[in-house]
Short mmCIF file of the C-alpha atoms (twelve columns), coordinates in Angstrom:
data_MODEL
# 
_entry.id   MODEL 
# 
loop_
_atom_site.group_PDB 
_atom_site.id 
_atom_site.type_symbol 
_atom_site.label_atom_id 
_atom_site.label_alt_id 
_atom_site.label_comp_id 
_atom_site.label_asym_id 
_atom_site.label_seq_id 
_atom_site.Cartn_x 
_atom_site.Cartn_y 
_atom_site.Cartn_z 
_atom_site.pdbx_PDB_model_num 
ATOM 1   C CA . MET A 1   -16.764 16.302  -55.377 1 
ATOM 2   C CA . GLY A 2   -13.563 17.554  -53.694 1 
ATOM 3   C CA . LYS A 3   -15.551 18.729  -50.657 1 
ATOM 4   C CA . SER A 4   -17.192 15.310  -50.346 1 
ATOM 5   C CA . ILE A 5   -13.818 13.561  -50.404 1 
ATOM 6   C CA . ARG A 6   -12.445 15.891  -47.705 1 
ATOM 7   C CA . LEU A 7   -15.481 15.237  -45.491 1 
ATOM 8   C CA . THR A 8   -15.144 11.485  -45.971 1 
ATOM 9   C CA . ALA A 9   -11.436 11.586  -45.052 1 
ATOM 10  C CA . ALA A 10  -12.184 13.653  -41.964 1 
ATOM 11  C CA . ALA A 11  -14.896 11.223  -40.857 1 
ATOM 12  C CA . PHE A 12  -12.541 8.267   -41.364 1 
ATOM 13  C CA . ALA A 13  -9.799  9.928   -39.285 1 
ATOM 14  C CA . ALA A 14  -12.275 10.689  -36.490 1 
ATOM 15  C CA . SER A 15  -13.509 7.099   -36.459 1 
ATOM 16  C CA . MET A 16  -9.939  5.787   -36.227 1 
ATOM 17  C CA . LEU A 17  -9.222  8.059   -33.237 1 
ATOM 18  C CA . PHE A 18  -12.388 6.812   -31.523 1 
ATOM 19  C CA . PHE A 19  -11.397 3.185   -32.156 1 
ATOM 20  C CA . ALA A 20  -7.881  3.738   -30.773 1 
ATOM 21  C CA . ALA A 21  -9.277  5.337   -27.626 1 
ATOM 22  C CA . CYS A 22  -11.798 2.572   -26.979 1 
ATOM 23  C CA . SER A 23  -9.843  -0.532  -27.902 1 
ATOM 24  C CA . GLY A 24  -7.744  -2.451  -25.403 1 
ATOM 25  C CA . ASP A 25  -7.412  -5.642  -23.420 1 
ATOM 26  C CA . ASP A 26  -10.502 -5.011  -21.270 1 
ATOM 27  C CA . ASP A 27  -12.504 -8.038  -20.201 1 
ATOM 28  C CA . GLY A 28  -15.247 -5.893  -18.675 1 
ATOM 29  C CA . ALA A 29  -15.781 -3.097  -16.212 1 
ATOM 30  C CA . SER A 30  -15.384 -5.425  -13.240 1 
ATOM 31  C CA . VAL A 31  -11.952 -6.725  -14.248 1 
ATOM 32  C CA . ARG A 32  -8.788  -4.642  -13.919 1 
ATOM 33  C CA . THR A 33  -6.047  -5.133  -16.455 1 
ATOM 34  C CA . LEU A 34  -2.602  -3.594  -16.538 1 
ATOM 35  C CA . ALA A 35  -3.438  -2.366  -20.024 1 
ATOM 36  C CA . ASP A 36  -6.469  -0.528  -18.636 1 
ATOM 37  C CA . CYS A 37  -4.830  0.768   -15.458 1 
ATOM 38  C CA . GLY A 38  -1.421  1.778   -16.747 1 
ATOM 39  C CA . SER A 39  1.599   1.024   -18.880 1 
ATOM 40  C CA . ALA A 40  5.246   1.984   -18.999 1 
ATOM 41  C CA . SER A 41  4.204   5.565   -19.677 1 
ATOM 42  C CA . THR A 42  1.069   5.582   -17.504 1 
ATOM 43  C CA . PRO A 43  1.685   3.398   -14.448 1 
ATOM 44  C CA . ALA A 44  -1.140  1.621   -12.663 1 
ATOM 45  C CA . SER A 45  -2.141  3.293   -9.431  1 
ATOM 46  C CA . ALA A 46  -2.799  1.783   -6.036  1 
ATOM 47  C CA . SER A 47  -6.239  0.256   -5.614  1 
ATOM 48  C CA . GLY A 48  -8.901  2.005   -3.588  1 
ATOM 49  C CA . ALA A 49  -8.366  -0.278  -0.607  1 
ATOM 50  C CA . ALA A 50  -4.604  0.109   -0.747  1 
ATOM 51  C CA . ALA A 51  -4.898  3.853   -1.152  1 
ATOM 52  C CA . ALA A 52  -7.192  4.073   1.838   1 
ATOM 53  C CA . SER A 53  -4.711  2.087   3.900   1 
ATOM 54  C CA . SER A 54  -1.757  4.223   2.903   1 
ATOM 55  C CA . GLY A 55  -3.454  7.607   2.807   1 
ATOM 56  C CA . SER A 56  -3.101  7.864   -0.976  1 
ATOM 57  C CA . SER A 57  -6.006  9.189   -3.030  1 
ATOM 58  C CA . SER A 58  -4.962  7.713   -6.381  1 
ATOM 59  C CA . THR A 59  -7.531  5.127   -7.497  1 
ATOM 60  C CA . ASN A 60  -7.473  4.681   -11.265 1 
ATOM 61  C CA . CYS A 61  -8.338  0.962   -11.083 1 
ATOM 62  C CA . PRO A 62  -11.816 -0.146  -9.997  1 
ATOM 63  C CA . PRO A 63  -12.214 -3.225  -7.786  1 
ATOM 64  C CA . GLY A 64  -12.974 -6.429  -9.633  1 
ATOM 65  C CA . SER A 65  -12.369 -10.118 -9.963  1 
ATOM 66  C CA . GLY A 66  -8.671  -9.952  -10.750 1 
ATOM 67  C CA . SER A 67  -5.905  -7.896  -12.201 1 
ATOM 68  C CA . GLY A 68  -4.633  -8.881  -15.607 1 
ATOM 69  C CA . THR A 69  -1.654  -8.323  -17.835 1 
ATOM 70  C CA . GLY A 70  -2.219  -6.865  -21.263 1 
ATOM 71  C CA . SER A 71  -0.126  -8.138  -24.145 1 
ATOM 72  C CA . GLY A 72  3.146   -6.241  -24.399 1 
ATOM 73  C CA . VAL A 73  2.440   -4.114  -21.332 1 
ATOM 74  C CA . VAL A 74  5.217   -3.608  -18.779 1 
ATOM 75  C CA . ALA A 75  3.839   -2.583  -15.397 1 
ATOM 76  C CA . GLN A 76  5.711   -0.096  -13.255 1 
ATOM 77  C CA . CYS A 77  5.930   -0.249  -9.494  1 
ATOM 78  C CA . VAL A 78  3.527   2.078   -7.684  1 
ATOM 79  C CA . PRO A 79  4.599   2.135   -4.012  1 
ATOM 80  C CA . VAL A 80  1.851   2.207   -1.398  1 
ATOM 81  C CA . GLY A 81  2.718   4.618   1.388   1 
ATOM 82  C CA . ASP A 82  6.205   5.454   2.644   1 
ATOM 83  C CA . ILE A 83  8.292   2.414   3.618   1 
ATOM 84  C CA . ALA A 84  10.243  4.632   6.031   1 
ATOM 85  C CA . THR A 85  7.128   4.830   8.235   1 
ATOM 86  C CA . ALA A 86  6.901   1.044   8.702   1 
ATOM 87  C CA . THR A 87  7.395   -0.255  12.224  1 
ATOM 88  C CA . THR A 88  8.152   -3.735  10.835  1 
ATOM 89  C CA . LYS A 89  9.507   -4.716  7.415   1 
ATOM 90  C CA . ILE A 90  8.880   -8.061  5.743   1 
ATOM 91  C CA . ASP A 91  10.653  -9.119  2.540   1 
ATOM 92  C CA . VAL A 92  8.409   -11.006 0.128   1 
ATOM 93  C CA . SER A 93  9.597   -13.027 -2.863  1 
ATOM 94  C CA . LEU A 94  7.228   -13.550 -5.822  1 
ATOM 95  C CA . ASP A 95  7.856   -16.166 -8.488  1 
ATOM 96  C CA . GLU A 96  6.034   -18.622 -10.737 1 
ATOM 97  C CA . TRP A 97  4.124   -19.768 -8.736  1 
ATOM 98  C CA . THR A 98  4.950   -18.888 -5.135  1 
ATOM 99  C CA . ILE A 99  4.668   -16.125 -2.551  1 
ATOM 100 C CA . ILE A 100 7.342   -16.462 0.129   1 
ATOM 101 C CA . PRO A 101 7.529   -13.924 2.994   1 
ATOM 102 C CA . SER A 102 10.801  -13.735 4.928   1 
ATOM 103 C CA . ALA A 103 8.876   -14.347 8.158   1 
ATOM 104 C CA . PRO A 104 5.506   -16.040 8.782   1 
ATOM 105 C CA . SER A 105 4.304   -13.274 11.104  1 
ATOM 106 C CA . ALA A 106 4.770   -9.689  12.246  1 
ATOM 107 C CA . PRO A 107 3.639   -7.594  15.210  1 
ATOM 108 C CA . SER A 108 0.617   -5.375  14.653  1 
ATOM 109 C CA . GLY A 109 1.208   -1.840  13.443  1 
ATOM 110 C CA . ARG A 110 2.491   -0.340  10.221  1 
ATOM 111 C CA . VAL A 111 3.834   -3.382  8.409   1 
ATOM 112 C CA . GLY A 112 5.970   -2.693  5.362   1 
ATOM 113 C CA . PHE A 113 6.224   -5.321  2.633   1 
ATOM 114 C CA . VAL A 114 9.331   -5.086  0.457   1 
ATOM 115 C CA . VAL A 115 8.332   -7.227  -2.499  1 
ATOM 116 C CA . ARG A 116 10.759  -8.616  -5.064  1 
ATOM 117 C CA . ASN A 117 9.470   -10.077 -8.324  1 
ATOM 118 C CA . ARG A 118 11.923  -12.899 -9.026  1 
ATOM 119 C CA . GLY A 119 9.746   -14.419 -11.731 1 
ATOM 120 C CA . LYS A 120 9.496   -13.910 -15.469 1 
ATOM 121 C CA . GLU A 121 6.020   -12.372 -15.431 1 
ATOM 122 C CA . ALA A 122 4.375   -9.392  -13.742 1 
ATOM 123 C CA . HIS A 123 3.092   -10.134 -10.232 1 
ATOM 124 C CA . GLU A 124 1.285   -8.289  -7.452  1 
ATOM 125 C CA . LEU A 125 0.528   -8.673  -3.747  1 
ATOM 126 C CA . VAL A 126 -3.032  -8.540  -2.402  1 
ATOM 127 C CA . ILE A 127 -3.587  -8.601  1.373   1 
ATOM 128 C CA . VAL A 128 -6.784  -10.160 2.719   1 
ATOM 129 C CA . LYS A 129 -7.736  -10.428 6.401   1 
ATOM 130 C CA . GLY A 130 -9.776  -13.151 8.051   1 
ATOM 131 C CA . VAL A 131 -10.388 -15.359 5.001   1 
ATOM 132 C CA . GLU A 132 -8.466  -18.607 4.664   1 
ATOM 133 C CA . PRO A 133 -7.068  -19.540 1.219   1 
ATOM 134 C CA . ASN A 134 -9.640  -22.322 0.750   1 
ATOM 135 C CA . GLU A 135 -12.465 -19.895 1.597   1 
ATOM 136 C CA . LEU A 136 -11.573 -17.158 -0.905  1 
ATOM 137 C CA . PRO A 137 -14.409 -16.310 -3.318  1 
ATOM 138 C CA . LEU A 138 -13.237 -17.174 -6.845  1 
ATOM 139 C CA . ASP A 139 -14.407 -16.246 -10.317 1 
ATOM 140 C CA . ASP A 140 -14.717 -18.642 -13.255 1 
ATOM 141 C CA . ASN A 141 -10.980 -18.339 -13.967 1 
ATOM 142 C CA . GLY A 142 -9.945  -19.219 -10.417 1 
ATOM 143 C CA . ALA A 143 -8.995  -15.622 -9.562  1 
ATOM 144 C CA . LEU A 144 -9.995  -13.892 -6.349  1 
ATOM 145 C CA . GLU A 145 -13.390 -12.216 -6.668  1 
ATOM 146 C CA . GLU A 146 -12.447 -9.193  -4.606  1 
ATOM 147 C CA . ALA A 147 -15.972 -7.778  -4.637  1 
ATOM 148 C CA . GLY A 148 -17.164 -11.015 -3.025  1 
ATOM 149 C CA . LEU A 149 -14.981 -10.641 0.064   1 
ATOM 150 C CA . PRO A 150 -16.567 -9.712  3.406   1 
ATOM 151 C CA . THR A 151 -16.603 -6.004  4.173   1 
ATOM 152 C CA . GLY A 152 -13.195 -4.904  5.410   1 
ATOM 153 C CA . ALA A 153 -11.430 -8.136  4.407   1 
ATOM 154 C CA . LEU A 154 -9.571  -6.539  1.489   1 
ATOM 155 C CA . VAL A 155 -6.838  -4.636  3.316   1 
ATOM 156 C CA . GLY A 156 -4.964  -3.378  0.257   1 
ATOM 157 C CA . GLU A 157 -2.549  -4.345  -2.462  1 
ATOM 158 C CA . ILE A 158 0.647   -3.549  -4.281  1 
ATOM 159 C CA . GLU A 159 -0.438  -3.483  -7.922  1 
ATOM 160 C CA . GLY A 160 1.276   -5.646  -10.529 1 
ATOM 161 C CA . PHE A 161 4.845   -4.755  -11.475 1 
ATOM 162 C CA . ALA A 162 7.424   -6.137  -13.872 1 
ATOM 163 C CA . ALA A 163 9.708   -9.138  -13.532 1 
ATOM 164 C CA . GLY A 164 13.055  -8.397  -11.911 1 
ATOM 165 C CA . GLU A 165 11.752  -5.312  -10.127 1 
ATOM 166 C CA . SER A 166 10.941  -4.531  -6.492  1 
ATOM 167 C CA . CYS A 167 8.029   -2.624  -5.005  1 
ATOM 168 C CA . GLU A 168 7.012   -1.581  -1.493  1 
ATOM 169 C CA . GLY A 169 3.807   -1.103  0.444   1 
ATOM 170 C CA . VAL A 170 2.974   -0.103  4.008   1 
ATOM 171 C CA . PHE A 171 -0.298  -1.207  5.623   1 
ATOM 172 C CA . ASP A 172 -1.826  -0.762  9.061   1 
ATOM 173 C CA . LEU A 173 -2.391  -4.359  10.170  1 
ATOM 174 C CA . THR A 174 -4.259  -5.426  13.301  1 
ATOM 175 C CA . PRO A 175 -3.853  -8.844  14.962  1 
ATOM 176 C CA . GLY A 176 -5.310  -11.729 13.029  1 
ATOM 177 C CA . ALA A 177 -4.873  -14.209 10.205  1 
ATOM 178 C CA . TYR A 178 -4.125  -12.885 6.727   1 
ATOM 179 C CA . THR A 179 -3.917  -14.345 3.236   1 
ATOM 180 C CA . LEU A 180 -1.461  -13.010 0.642   1 
ATOM 181 C CA . VAL A 181 -2.421  -13.462 -3.007  1 
ATOM 182 C CA . CYS A 182 -1.175  -12.606 -6.467  1 
ATOM 183 C CA . ASN A 183 -4.467  -11.878 -8.189  1 
ATOM 184 C CA . ILE A 184 -3.279  -11.312 -11.753 1 
ATOM 185 C CA . THR A 185 -5.130  -13.084 -14.543 1 
ATOM 186 C CA . GLU A 186 -3.428  -13.267 -17.934 1 
ATOM 187 C CA . THR A 187 -4.811  -14.055 -21.364 1 
ATOM 188 C CA . GLU A 188 -2.625  -16.672 -23.020 1 
ATOM 189 C CA . PRO A 189 -1.910  -16.608 -26.800 1 
ATOM 190 C CA . ASN A 190 -4.473  -19.395 -27.239 1 
ATOM 191 C CA . GLY A 191 -7.116  -17.255 -25.549 1 
ATOM 192 C CA . GLU A 192 -7.179  -19.198 -22.283 1 
ATOM 193 C CA . LYS A 193 -7.114  -17.337 -18.959 1 
ATOM 194 C CA . GLU A 194 -4.266  -18.024 -16.534 1 
ATOM 195 C CA . SER A 195 -4.958  -17.106 -12.913 1 
ATOM 196 C CA . HIS A 196 -1.826  -16.725 -10.817 1 
ATOM 197 C CA . LEU A 197 -3.847  -17.583 -7.716  1 
ATOM 198 C CA . ARG A 198 -5.069  -20.820 -9.274  1 
ATOM 199 C CA . GLU A 199 -1.470  -21.631 -10.220 1 
ATOM 200 C CA . GLY A 200 -0.531  -21.490 -6.529  1 
ATOM 201 C CA . MET A 201 0.396   -17.886 -5.715  1 
ATOM 202 C CA . VAL A 202 -1.257  -17.729 -2.288  1 
ATOM 203 C CA . THR A 203 0.054   -18.056 1.259   1 
ATOM 204 C CA . THR A 204 -0.900  -17.250 4.845   1 
ATOM 205 C CA . PHE A 205 0.523   -14.594 7.158   1 
ATOM 206 C CA . THR A 206 -0.135  -13.849 10.824  1 
ATOM 207 C CA . VAL A 207 -0.162  -10.538 12.670  1 
ATOM 208 C CA . THR A 208 0.214   -10.787 16.435  1 
# 
């Protein structure tokens, strides 16, 4: 009888460890969330496109239809590249619900974005080339469907980071029209999805 009780307790403990490892705020394999990609102790890494642009090889987050914030998760800044290598620097202000660059354009080359989150929520900066805001492929929540973009259109991104913080990214940009997006999707307490893009966090940018 004692052996049976010990085995049952061991099985219960193992099942609880499995549940803890598998649970989380994951809406599916195609959707990144800050809870899935990192937290205060395990920061989210640069996306594959951003890493390719900056020379980084860290790609913990798969491409998908939108980043998301998990409940209670505070995202840390993960810089993309070395801002000291930028030939041009552009300050970008993020807020609910705007993206405001300090200049509407920049010369081609290594453009560094110094991004300040002035809002109350986590935000990010996604850089898309050659697709106007009204032509962006959207998912059912109004978020950018990154996988639906034309090949090469997704230049890179600075992953979501906390309110009141700053983050930097350097990208090799060629002449053309660009769209800047915050592609975070949050789950509200009532279960509804809130897309930052749908709320208005999108703007245009030109590289000459």
